[in-house]
mmCIF file of C-alpha atoms in Angstrom:
data_model
loop_
_atom_site.group_PDB
_atom_site.id
_atom_site.type_symbol
_atom_site.label_atom_id
_atom_site.label_comp_id
_atom_site.label_asym_id
_atom_site.label_seq_id
_atom_site.Cartn_x
_atom_site.Cartn_y
_atom_site.Cartn_z
ATOM 1 C CA UNK A 660 -19.347 -22.639 19.775
ATOM 2 C CA UNK A 661 -19.053 -21.763 23.483
ATOM 3 C CA UNK A 662 -15.418 -20.805 22.958
ATOM 4 C CA UNK A 663 -16.438 -18.684 19.991
ATOM 5 C CA UNK A 664 -18.838 -16.731 22.208
ATOM 6 C CA UNK A 665 -16.124 -16.225 24.851
ATOM 7 C CA UNK A 666 -13.583 -15.107 22.242
ATOM 8 C CA UNK A 667 -15.989 -12.652 20.600
ATOM 9 C CA UNK A 668 -17.039 -11.223 23.975
ATOM 10 C CA UNK A 669 -13.395 -10.858 25.005
ATOM 11 C CA UNK A 670 -12.702 -8.997 21.766
ATOM 12 C CA UNK A 671 -15.672 -6.735 22.386
ATOM 13 C CA UNK A 672 -14.307 -5.940 25.849
ATOM 14 C CA UNK A 673 -10.842 -5.276 24.410
ATOM 15 C CA UNK A 674 -12.356 -2.839 21.908
ATOM 16 C CA UNK A 675 -14.257 -1.090 24.706
ATOM 17 C CA UNK A 676 -11.002 -0.774 26.654
ATOM 18 C CA UNK A 677 -9.238 0.628 23.587
ATOM 19 C CA UNK A 678 -11.974 3.231 23.141
ATOM 20 C CA UNK A 679 -11.762 4.199 26.794
ATOM 21 C CA UNK A 680 -7.987 4.432 26.522
ATOM 22 C CA UNK A 681 -8.294 6.771 23.533
ATOM 23 C CA UNK A 682 -10.935 9.172 24.801
ATOM 24 C CA UNK A 683 -11.424 8.811 28.566
ATOM 25 C CA UNK A 684 -8.803 11.510 29.233
ATOM 26 C CA UNK A 685 -11.229 14.031 27.759
ATOM 27 C CA UNK A 686 -14.199 13.601 30.058
ATOM 28 C CA UNK A 687 -16.741 15.623 28.087
ATOM 29 C CA UNK A 688 -15.995 14.082 24.715
ATOM 30 C CA UNK A 689 -15.866 10.605 26.232
ATOM 31 C CA UNK A 690 -19.304 11.142 27.776
ATOM 32 C CA UNK A 691 -20.715 11.978 24.361
ATOM 33 C CA UNK A 692 -18.714 9.367 22.450
ATOM 34 C CA UNK A 693 -19.704 6.338 24.499
ATOM 35 C CA UNK A 694 -23.385 7.203 24.238
ATOM 36 C CA UNK A 695 -23.207 7.687 20.473
ATOM 37 C CA UNK A 696 -21.112 4.567 19.835
ATOM 38 C CA UNK A 697 -23.237 2.407 22.099
ATOM 39 C CA UNK A 698 -26.386 3.726 20.395
ATOM 40 C CA UNK A 699 -24.910 2.926 16.961
ATOM 41 C CA UNK A 700 -23.879 -0.560 18.093
ATOM 42 C CA UNK A 701 -27.370 -1.226 19.469
ATOM 43 C CA UNK A 702 -28.961 -0.051 16.200
ATOM 44 C CA UNK A 703 -26.695 -2.359 14.209
ATOM 45 C CA UNK A 704 -27.561 -5.301 16.461
ATOM 46 C CA UNK A 705 -31.266 -4.625 16.027
ATOM 47 C CA UNK A 706 -30.847 -4.399 12.257
ATOM 48 C CA UNK A 707 -28.955 -7.709 12.237
ATOM 49 C CA UNK A 708 -31.731 -9.362 14.258
ATOM 50 C CA UNK A 709 -34.294 -8.136 11.756
ATOM 51 C CA UNK A 710 -32.141 -9.179 8.786
ATOM 52 C CA UNK A 711 -31.771 -12.705 10.231
ATOM 53 C CA UNK A 712 -35.557 -13.227 9.693
ATOM 54 C CA UNK A 713 -35.956 -15.690 12.580
ATOM 55 C CA UNK A 714 -34.027 -18.526 10.948
ATOM 56 C CA UNK A 715 -33.281 -20.434 14.149
ATOM 57 C CA UNK A 716 -30.922 -22.828 12.363
ATOM 58 C CA UNK A 717 -28.644 -19.887 11.624
ATOM 59 C CA UNK A 718 -29.261 -18.024 14.869
ATOM 60 C CA UNK A 719 -25.710 -18.371 16.156
ATOM 61 C CA UNK A 720 -24.111 -17.301 12.892
ATOM 62 C CA UNK A 721 -26.444 -14.310 12.719
ATOM 63 C CA UNK A 722 -25.746 -13.377 16.339
ATOM 64 C CA UNK A 723 -22.014 -13.549 15.790
ATOM 65 C CA UNK A 724 -22.286 -11.512 12.629
ATOM 66 C CA UNK A 725 -24.322 -8.896 14.459
ATOM 67 C CA UNK A 726 -21.801 -8.656 17.260
ATOM 68 C CA UNK A 727 -18.866 -8.434 14.845
ATOM 69 C CA UNK A 728 -20.591 -5.703 12.882
ATOM 70 C CA UNK A 729 -21.325 -3.827 16.109
ATOM 71 C CA UNK A 730 -17.636 -4.069 17.101
ATOM 72 C CA UNK A 731 -16.580 -2.681 13.725
ATOM 73 C CA UNK A 732 -19.108 0.158 13.984
ATOM 74 C CA UNK A 733 -17.859 1.102 17.463
ATOM 75 C CA UNK A 734 -14.243 1.238 16.274
ATOM 76 C CA UNK A 735 -15.076 3.367 13.250
ATOM 77 C CA UNK A 736 -17.309 5.695 15.297
ATOM 78 C CA UNK A 737 -14.636 6.233 17.948
ATOM 79 C CA UNK A 738 -11.980 6.978 15.344
ATOM 80 C CA UNK A 739 -14.337 9.423 13.649
ATOM 81 C CA UNK A 740 -14.606 11.178 17.018
ATOM 82 C CA UNK A 741 -10.817 11.118 17.339
ATOM 83 C CA UNK A 742 -10.479 12.613 13.884
ATOM 84 C CA UNK A 743 -13.212 15.230 14.305
ATOM 85 C CA UNK A 744 -11.890 16.551 17.607
ATOM 86 C CA UNK A 745 -8.220 16.251 16.640
ATOM 87 C CA UNK A 746 -7.408 13.994 19.594
ATOM 88 C CA UNK A 747 -4.029 12.329 19.377
ATOM 89 C CA UNK A 748 -4.060 8.558 18.826
ATOM 90 C CA UNK A 749 -0.803 6.638 19.073
ATOM 91 C CA UNK A 750 0.293 4.443 16.148
ATOM 92 C CA UNK A 751 -0.015 1.380 18.411
ATOM 93 C CA UNK A 752 -3.662 2.212 19.167
ATOM 94 C CA UNK A 753 -4.345 2.774 15.485
ATOM 95 C CA UNK A 754 -2.816 -0.567 14.537
ATOM 96 C CA UNK A 755 -4.725 -2.382 17.292
ATOM 97 C CA UNK A 756 -7.989 -0.826 16.151
ATOM 98 C CA UNK A 757 -7.218 -1.613 12.513
ATOM 99 C CA UNK A 758 -6.599 -5.254 13.423
ATOM 100 C CA UNK A 759 -9.842 -5.505 15.400
ATOM 101 C CA UNK A 760 -11.872 -3.792 12.698
ATOM 102 C CA UNK A 761 -10.454 -5.798 9.787
ATOM 103 C CA UNK A 762 -11.027 -9.036 11.637
ATOM 104 C CA UNK A 763 -14.605 -8.089 12.500
ATOM 105 C CA UNK A 764 -15.368 -6.927 8.953
ATOM 106 C CA UNK A 765 -13.937 -10.100 7.524
ATOM 107 C CA UNK A 766 -15.982 -12.193 9.950
ATOM 108 C CA UNK A 767 -19.131 -10.359 8.884
ATOM 109 C CA UNK A 768 -18.496 -11.100 5.217
ATOM 110 C CA UNK A 769 -17.435 -14.669 5.923
ATOM 111 C CA UNK A 770 -20.529 -15.346 8.030
ATOM 112 C CA UNK A 771 -22.792 -13.713 5.467
ATOM 113 C CA UNK A 772 -21.508 -16.023 2.741
ATOM 114 C CA UNK A 773 -21.652 -19.013 5.095
ATOM 115 C CA UNK A 774 -25.269 -18.273 5.887
ATOM 116 C CA UNK A 775 -26.101 -18.473 2.208
ATOM 117 C CA UNK A 776 -23.965 -21.484 1.226
ATOM 118 C CA UNK A 777 -23.828 -23.418 4.480
ATOM 119 C CA UNK A 778 -22.818 -26.850 3.180
ATOM 120 C CA UNK A 779 -20.371 -26.002 0.441
ATOM 121 C CA UNK A 780 -18.573 -23.185 2.249
ATOM 122 C CA UNK A 781 -17.719 -24.600 5.708
ATOM 123 C CA UNK A 782 -14.136 -25.750 4.924
ATOM 124 C CA UNK A 783 -13.246 -22.569 3.107
ATOM 125 C CA UNK A 784 -14.952 -20.552 5.905
ATOM 126 C CA UNK A 785 -12.649 -22.157 8.489
ATOM 127 C CA UNK A 786 -9.558 -21.573 6.402
ATOM 128 C CA UNK A 787 -10.346 -17.932 5.620
ATOM 129 C CA UNK A 788 -11.300 -17.278 9.240
ATOM 130 C CA UNK A 789 -7.938 -18.609 10.385
ATOM 131 C CA UNK A 790 -6.160 -16.510 7.772
ATOM 132 C CA UNK A 791 -7.932 -13.327 8.886
ATOM 133 C CA UNK A 792 -7.119 -14.096 12.518
ATOM 134 C CA UNK A 793 -3.413 -14.624 11.731
ATOM 135 C CA UNK A 794 -3.277 -11.372 9.766
ATOM 136 C CA UNK A 795 -4.852 -9.468 12.684
ATOM 137 C CA UNK A 796 -2.498 -11.182 15.131
ATOM 138 C CA UNK A 797 0.464 -10.019 13.059
ATOM 139 C CA UNK A 798 -0.903 -6.447 13.099
ATOM 140 C CA UNK A 799 -1.334 -6.510 16.897
ATOM 141 C CA UNK A 800 2.125 -8.010 17.434
ATOM 142 C CA UNK A 801 3.617 -5.291 15.218
ATOM 143 C CA UNK A 802 1.702 -2.597 17.126
ATOM 144 C CA UNK A 803 2.931 -3.830 20.505
ATOM 145 C CA UNK A 804 6.495 -4.705 19.526
ATOM 146 C CA UNK A 805 7.751 -1.913 21.790
ATOM 147 C CA UNK A 806 6.723 -1.222 25.401
ATOM 148 C CA UNK A 807 4.020 1.429 25.642
ATOM 149 C CA UNK A 808 4.397 4.522 27.802
ATOM 150 C CA UNK A 809 1.645 5.167 30.316
ATOM 151 C CA UNK A 810 -0.520 8.171 29.480
ATOM 152 C CA UNK A 811 -1.777 10.703 31.992
ATOM 153 C CA UNK A 812 -5.232 9.825 33.312
ATOM 154 C CA UNK A 813 -6.939 13.127 32.528
ATOM 155 C CA UNK A 814 -6.072 16.324 30.700
ATOM 156 C CA UNK A 815 -6.242 19.668 32.462
ATOM 157 C CA UNK A 816 -9.814 20.637 31.781
ATOM 158 C CA UNK A 817 -11.548 23.990 31.606
ATOM 159 C CA UNK A 818 -13.783 24.937 34.527
ATOM 160 C CA UNK A 819 -17.314 23.586 34.508
ATOM 161 C CA UNK A 820 -19.813 25.980 32.994
ATOM 162 C CA UNK A 821 -17.298 27.368 30.507
ATOM 163 C CA UNK A 822 -18.582 25.139 27.725
ATOM 164 C CA UNK A 823 -22.194 25.867 28.614
ATOM 165 C CA UNK A 824 -21.516 29.590 28.285
ATOM 166 C CA UNK A 825 -19.307 29.641 25.209
ATOM 167 C CA UNK A 826 -20.615 26.632 23.252
ATOM 168 C CA UNK A 827 -24.031 28.100 22.421
ATOM 169 C CA UNK A 828 -22.460 31.489 21.622
ATOM 170 C CA UNK A 829 -20.143 29.908 19.082
ATOM 171 C CA UNK A 830 -23.044 28.030 17.557
ATOM 172 C CA UNK A 831 -25.019 31.265 17.263
ATOM 173 C CA UNK A 832 -22.100 32.842 15.431
ATOM 174 C CA UNK A 833 -21.743 29.879 13.139
ATOM 175 C CA UNK A 834 -25.477 30.048 12.460
ATOM 176 C CA UNK A 835 -25.162 33.747 11.682
ATOM 177 C CA UNK A 836 -22.464 33.004 9.148
ATOM 178 C CA UNK A 837 -24.695 30.390 7.603
ATOM 179 C CA UNK A 838 -27.726 32.654 7.474
ATOM 180 C CA UNK A 839 -25.773 35.419 5.836
ATOM 181 C CA UNK A 840 -24.363 33.007 3.316
ATOM 182 C CA UNK A 841 -27.867 31.767 2.664
ATOM 183 C CA UNK A 842 -29.140 35.315 2.107
ATOM 184 C CA UNK A 843 -26.311 35.910 -0.321
ATOM 185 C CA UNK A 844 -27.310 32.785 -2.182
ATOM 186 C CA UNK A 845 -30.988 33.707 -2.303
ATOM 187 C CA UNK A 846 -30.589 37.365 -3.253
ATOM 188 C CA UNK A 847 -32.173 37.842 -6.645
ATOM 189 C CA UNK A 848 -31.220 40.780 -8.765
ATOM 190 C CA UNK A 849 -31.200 41.582 -12.462
ATOM 191 C CA UNK A 850 -27.840 40.934 -14.078
ATOM 192 C CA UNK A 851 -25.820 43.961 -15.090
ATOM 193 C CA UNK B 47 -27.061 -12.550 -4.415
ATOM 194 C CA UNK B 48 -30.027 -11.240 -2.479
ATOM 195 C CA UNK B 49 -30.472 -7.733 -1.134
ATOM 196 C CA UNK B 50 -29.586 -8.537 2.495
ATOM 197 C CA UNK B 51 -26.187 -9.960 1.513
ATOM 198 C CA UNK B 52 -25.522 -7.015 -0.762
ATOM 199 C CA UNK B 53 -26.404 -4.622 2.063
ATOM 200 C CA UNK B 54 -23.927 -6.296 4.403
ATOM 201 C CA UNK B 55 -21.178 -6.002 1.783
ATOM 202 C CA UNK B 56 -21.981 -2.338 1.171
ATOM 203 C CA UNK B 57 -22.068 -1.660 4.907
ATOM 204 C CA UNK B 58 -18.671 -3.279 5.429
ATOM 205 C CA UNK B 59 -17.240 -1.310 2.505
ATOM 206 C CA UNK B 60 -18.555 1.951 4.029
ATOM 207 C CA UNK B 61 -17.078 1.011 7.409
ATOM 208 C CA UNK B 62 -13.681 0.289 5.903
ATOM 209 C CA UNK B 63 -13.713 3.548 3.951
ATOM 210 C CA UNK B 64 -14.709 5.427 7.101
ATOM 211 C CA UNK B 65 -11.945 3.808 9.093
ATOM 212 C CA UNK B 66 -9.419 4.522 6.354
ATOM 213 C CA UNK B 67 -10.415 8.189 6.366
ATOM 214 C CA UNK B 68 -10.373 8.425 10.163
ATOM 215 C CA UNK B 69 -6.974 6.741 10.451
ATOM 216 C CA UNK B 70 -5.361 8.982 7.863
ATOM 217 C CA UNK B 71 -2.707 11.229 9.313
ATOM 218 C CA UNK B 72 -4.233 14.647 10.021
ATOM 219 C CA UNK B 73 -2.948 17.571 8.028
ATOM 220 C CA UNK B 74 -0.467 19.856 9.696
ATOM 221 C CA UNK B 75 -2.219 22.269 12.034
ATOM 222 C CA UNK B 76 -5.411 20.246 12.474
ATOM 223 C CA UNK B 77 -4.148 18.389 15.543
ATOM 224 C CA UNK B 78 -5.573 19.482 18.854
ATOM 225 C CA UNK B 79 -3.524 22.090 20.648
ATOM 226 C CA UNK B 80 -4.303 21.506 24.282
ATOM 227 C CA UNK B 81 -2.934 24.862 25.426
ATOM 228 C CA UNK B 82 -5.890 27.213 25.989
ATOM 229 C CA UNK B 83 -3.610 30.262 25.527
ATOM 230 C CA UNK B 84 -3.575 29.317 21.832
ATOM 231 C CA UNK B 85 -7.101 30.687 21.664
ATOM 232 C CA UNK B 86 -5.937 34.151 22.520
ATOM 233 C CA UNK B 87 -3.846 34.467 19.379
ATOM 234 C CA UNK B 88 -6.689 33.446 17.061
ATOM 235 C CA UNK B 89 -8.985 35.896 15.400
ATOM 236 C CA UNK B 90 -10.559 36.750 12.102
ATOM 237 C CA UNK B 91 -7.556 38.167 10.312
ATOM 238 C CA UNK B 92 -9.617 39.043 7.238
ATOM 239 C CA UNK B 93 -11.139 41.923 9.161
ATOM 240 C CA UNK B 94 -7.861 43.802 8.572
ATOM 241 C CA UNK B 95 -8.516 43.895 4.832
ATOM 242 C CA UNK B 96 -12.155 44.797 5.105
ATOM 243 C CA UNK B 97 -11.953 48.440 3.937
ATOM 244 C CA UNK B 98 -10.043 47.455 0.799
ATOM 245 C CA UNK B 99 -12.467 44.677 -0.039
ATOM 246 C CA UNK B 100 -15.483 46.909 0.513
ATOM 247 C CA UNK B 101 -13.898 49.446 -1.784
ATOM 248 C CA UNK B 102 -13.356 46.767 -4.426
ATOM 249 C CA UNK B 103 -16.994 45.722 -4.227
ATOM 250 C CA UNK B 104 -18.541 49.180 -4.015
ATOM 251 C CA UNK B 105 -21.360 49.561 -6.625
ATOM 252 C CA UNK B 106 -20.558 53.264 -7.123
ATOM 253 C CA UNK B 107 -17.283 52.391 -8.841
ATOM 254 C CA UNK B 108 -19.045 50.063 -11.205
ATOM 255 C CA UNK B 109 -21.730 52.631 -12.041
ATOM 256 C CA UNK B 110 -19.072 55.162 -12.776
ATOM 257 C CA UNK B 111 -17.243 52.754 -15.059
ATOM 258 C CA UNK B 112 -20.407 51.777 -16.914
ATOM 259 C CA UNK B 113 -20.889 55.427 -17.892
ATOM 260 C CA UNK B 114 -17.301 56.248 -18.793
ATOM 261 C CA UNK B 115 -15.306 53.132 -19.709
ATOM 262 C CA UNK B 116 -15.564 50.889 -22.792
ATOM 263 C CA UNK B 117 -17.145 47.445 -22.571
ATOM 264 C CA UNK B 118 -13.828 45.605 -22.459
ATOM 265 C CA UNK B 119 -12.792 47.519 -19.377
ATOM 266 C CA UNK B 120 -16.166 46.895 -17.747
ATOM 267 C CA UNK B 121 -15.809 43.173 -18.389
ATOM 268 C CA UNK B 122 -12.356 43.172 -16.945
ATOM 269 C CA UNK B 123 -13.517 45.034 -13.872
ATOM 270 C CA UNK B 124 -16.381 42.582 -13.432
ATOM 271 C CA UNK B 125 -13.940 39.691 -13.699
ATOM 272 C CA UNK B 126 -11.626 41.256 -11.165
ATOM 273 C CA UNK B 127 -14.504 41.926 -8.774
ATOM 274 C CA UNK B 128 -15.582 38.318 -8.971
ATOM 275 C CA UNK B 129 -12.045 37.289 -8.207
ATOM 276 C CA UNK B 130 -12.123 39.506 -5.149
ATOM 277 C CA UNK B 131 -15.469 38.042 -4.118
ATOM 278 C CA UNK B 132 -14.067 34.530 -4.423
ATOM 279 C CA UNK B 133 -11.093 35.454 -2.309
ATOM 280 C CA UNK B 134 -13.424 36.987 0.215
ATOM 281 C CA UNK B 135 -15.555 33.875 0.300
ATOM 282 C CA UNK B 136 -12.443 31.831 0.943
ATOM 283 C CA UNK B 137 -11.551 34.202 3.773
ATOM 284 C CA UNK B 138 -15.028 33.783 5.196
ATOM 285 C CA UNK B 139 -14.466 30.067 5.188
ATOM 286 C CA UNK B 140 -11.186 30.524 7.017
ATOM 287 C CA UNK B 141 -13.048 32.489 9.692
ATOM 288 C CA UNK B 142 -15.695 29.810 9.929
ATOM 289 C CA UNK B 143 -13.096 27.085 10.284
ATOM 290 C CA UNK B 144 -11.143 28.985 12.871
ATOM 291 C CA UNK B 145 -14.317 29.432 14.904
ATOM 292 C CA UNK B 146 -15.064 25.759 14.495
ATOM 293 C CA UNK B 147 -11.601 24.790 15.646
ATOM 294 C CA UNK B 148 -12.013 26.988 18.668
ATOM 295 C CA UNK B 149 -15.303 25.223 19.464
ATOM 296 C CA UNK B 150 -13.650 21.815 19.177
ATOM 297 C CA UNK B 151 -10.798 22.755 21.468
ATOM 298 C CA UNK B 152 -13.281 24.021 24.050
ATOM 299 C CA UNK B 153 -15.367 20.838 23.713
ATOM 300 C CA UNK B 154 -12.340 18.594 24.121
ATOM 301 C CA UNK B 155 -11.142 20.457 27.188
ATOM 302 C CA UNK B 156 -14.559 20.654 28.836
ATOM 303 C CA UNK B 157 -15.614 18.242 31.557
ATOM 304 C CA UNK B 158 -19.119 18.094 30.132
ATOM 305 C CA UNK B 159 -20.273 18.356 26.544
ATOM 306 C CA UNK B 160 -23.845 18.777 25.293
ATOM 307 C CA UNK B 161 -24.749 16.468 22.431
ATOM 308 C CA UNK B 162 -27.302 18.960 21.093
ATOM 309 C CA UNK B 163 -24.674 21.670 20.688
ATOM 310 C CA UNK B 164 -22.210 19.311 19.045
ATOM 311 C CA UNK B 165 -24.713 17.930 16.533
ATOM 312 C CA UNK B 166 -25.960 21.421 15.796
ATOM 313 C CA UNK B 167 -22.399 22.426 14.996
ATOM 314 C CA UNK B 168 -21.976 19.439 12.721
ATOM 315 C CA UNK B 169 -25.181 20.370 10.902
ATOM 316 C CA UNK B 170 -24.089 24.000 10.553
ATOM 317 C CA UNK B 171 -20.730 22.910 9.187
ATOM 318 C CA UNK B 172 -22.346 20.708 6.553
ATOM 319 C CA UNK B 173 -24.726 23.520 5.569
ATOM 320 C CA UNK B 174 -21.956 26.083 5.381
ATOM 321 C CA UNK B 175 -19.791 23.861 3.211
ATOM 322 C CA UNK B 176 -22.696 23.167 0.859
ATOM 323 C CA UNK B 177 -23.625 26.839 0.477
ATOM 324 C CA UNK B 178 -20.016 27.887 0.158
ATOM 325 C CA UNK B 179 -19.448 25.459 -2.710
ATOM 326 C CA UNK B 180 -22.666 26.543 -4.437
ATOM 327 C CA UNK B 181 -21.843 30.239 -4.231
ATOM 328 C CA UNK B 182 -18.305 29.592 -5.353
ATOM 329 C CA UNK B 183 -19.592 27.681 -8.336
ATOM 330 C CA UNK B 184 -22.026 30.484 -9.085
ATOM 331 C CA UNK B 185 -19.214 33.013 -9.002
ATOM 332 C CA UNK B 186 -17.059 30.881 -11.250
ATOM 333 C CA UNK B 187 -19.857 30.555 -13.749
ATOM 334 C CA UNK B 188 -20.436 34.318 -13.650
ATOM 335 C CA UNK B 189 -24.012 33.885 -12.491
ATOM 336 C CA UNK B 190 -23.740 36.137 -9.438
ATOM 337 C CA UNK B 191 -25.044 39.638 -9.933
ATOM 338 C CA UNK B 192 -23.350 42.794 -8.715
ATOM 339 C CA UNK B 193 -26.073 43.246 -6.110
ATOM 340 C CA UNK B 194 -25.167 39.882 -4.728
ATOM 341 C CA UNK B 195 -21.523 40.815 -4.558
ATOM 342 C CA UNK B 196 -22.467 43.938 -2.706
ATOM 343 C CA UNK B 197 -24.653 41.998 -0.304
ATOM 344 C CA UNK B 198 -21.639 39.782 0.337
ATOM 345 C CA UNK B 199 -19.610 42.799 1.282
ATOM 346 C CA UNK B 200 -22.300 43.909 3.745
ATOM 347 C CA UNK B 201 -22.545 40.400 5.088
ATOM 348 C CA UNK B 202 -18.902 40.100 5.925
ATOM 349 C CA UNK B 203 -18.467 43.590 7.271
ATOM 350 C CA UNK B 204 -21.197 43.133 9.887
ATOM 351 C CA UNK B 205 -20.096 39.673 10.691
ATOM 352 C CA UNK B 206 -16.407 40.353 10.982
ATOM 353 C CA UNK B 207 -16.931 43.081 13.536
ATOM 354 C CA UNK B 208 -19.119 40.772 15.634
ATOM 355 C CA UNK B 209 -16.672 37.918 15.274
ATOM 356 C CA UNK B 210 -13.739 40.067 16.221
ATOM 357 C CA UNK B 211 -15.495 41.048 19.425
ATOM 358 C CA UNK B 212 -16.474 37.455 20.108
ATOM 359 C CA UNK B 213 -12.977 36.100 19.549
ATOM 360 C CA UNK B 214 -11.523 38.736 21.815
ATOM 361 C CA UNK B 215 -13.986 37.786 24.522
ATOM 362 C CA UNK B 216 -13.269 34.094 24.050
ATOM 363 C CA UNK B 217 -9.527 34.670 24.184
ATOM 364 C CA UNK B 218 -9.850 36.566 27.446
ATOM 365 C CA UNK B 219 -12.050 33.849 28.935
ATOM 366 C CA UNK B 220 -9.624 31.155 27.805
ATOM 367 C CA UNK B 221 -6.752 32.968 29.469
ATOM 368 C CA UNK B 222 -8.735 33.139 32.709
ATOM 369 C CA UNK B 223 -9.563 29.451 32.391
ATOM 370 C CA UNK B 224 -5.900 28.562 31.860
ATOM 371 C CA UNK B 225 -4.965 30.596 34.902
ATOM 372 C CA UNK B 226 -7.637 28.855 36.979
ATOM 373 C CA UNK B 227 -6.490 25.453 35.745
ATOM 374 C CA UNK B 228 -2.877 26.173 36.681
ATOM 375 C CA UNK B 229 -4.034 27.401 40.110
ATOM 376 C CA UNK B 230 -6.038 24.214 40.570
ATOM 377 C CA UNK B 231 -2.986 22.082 39.673
ATOM 378 C CA UNK B 232 -0.559 24.066 41.744
ATOM 379 C CA UNK B 233 -2.535 24.775 44.914
ATOM 380 C CA UNK B 234 -5.276 22.196 44.900
ATOM 381 C CA UNK B 235 -7.970 24.803 44.295
ATOM 382 C CA UNK B 236 -11.273 23.231 43.348
ATOM 383 C CA UNK B 237 -12.916 25.381 40.720
ATOM 384 C CA UNK B 238 -15.592 22.865 39.795
#
């Protein structure tokens, strides 16, 4: 079980590194993204602790499931950021993330079933776990089949204060559009 | 199967769907353009057609027709006006999206991003999309009155003028920012 903890922690670190690699070039977005993803991961962990209902016999399985779920949430959250802001993600990064996420999701499901049917499911649990790991390994090997080019450390950024000046102005304009649309929606008049 | 297990399965399904959506290849033109000069060329193009659209939605024309033209013609005119209103709504959405894209580019290229502003923008986007769809549906169903169509024309006319001015200002600021950034790269000028 000690090795399991080391392996899961190592995977968590690898996912953190992948996230940093994807977004750290954009300092502002990265600052927001790591707070949001970490907050989501913490919420998931808390939920998993509550869902475990203090069954000490299954504490390790529950802890692992919580950590795996948190890893999956972090990956999905970071890729939602990538998508929303239109940041470029290389195919290799996508495949790596997909492998990590699929493995974590599978582990969550596998552990959830194991928790319920502890005695009958252990052999199948081992077999399916191995299968999921091999599938993820294949995905990672495919993603890294070619050497990866080094990316520049940071993009050329706008001067500080630019966002603080323009950001709220844009939001005001977006709000104006919304308000006008709302007025249009609410306007009541007799039909011609 | 108890509720906790079901919840885990649902959660994993949502995560996988989210990841699938986030990993989808972005549509052409939605990828981040890191060149700030791109901002200069953007603007609410619909403002160019504003006089024609206002003319098409003017209530005086409709009053005139209701006195002189047969019912069939009036119905046709009403249909055509709704078509114009729908097109105008779509144009409004284009303006909204272009403003949103501008905000994202600025956020990505900023060294610091405020979470409040970003979440506010997300909320405004969701609200806009909801209202837009509702109004569109209302127009399709023929439930929008002529007064509403007229209020839409007033809405966009005021807004477009403000947006045009804002976009011009933003474009100029972006050009200055790009110039500063190139100076910083070339001569080691610290603008921060």
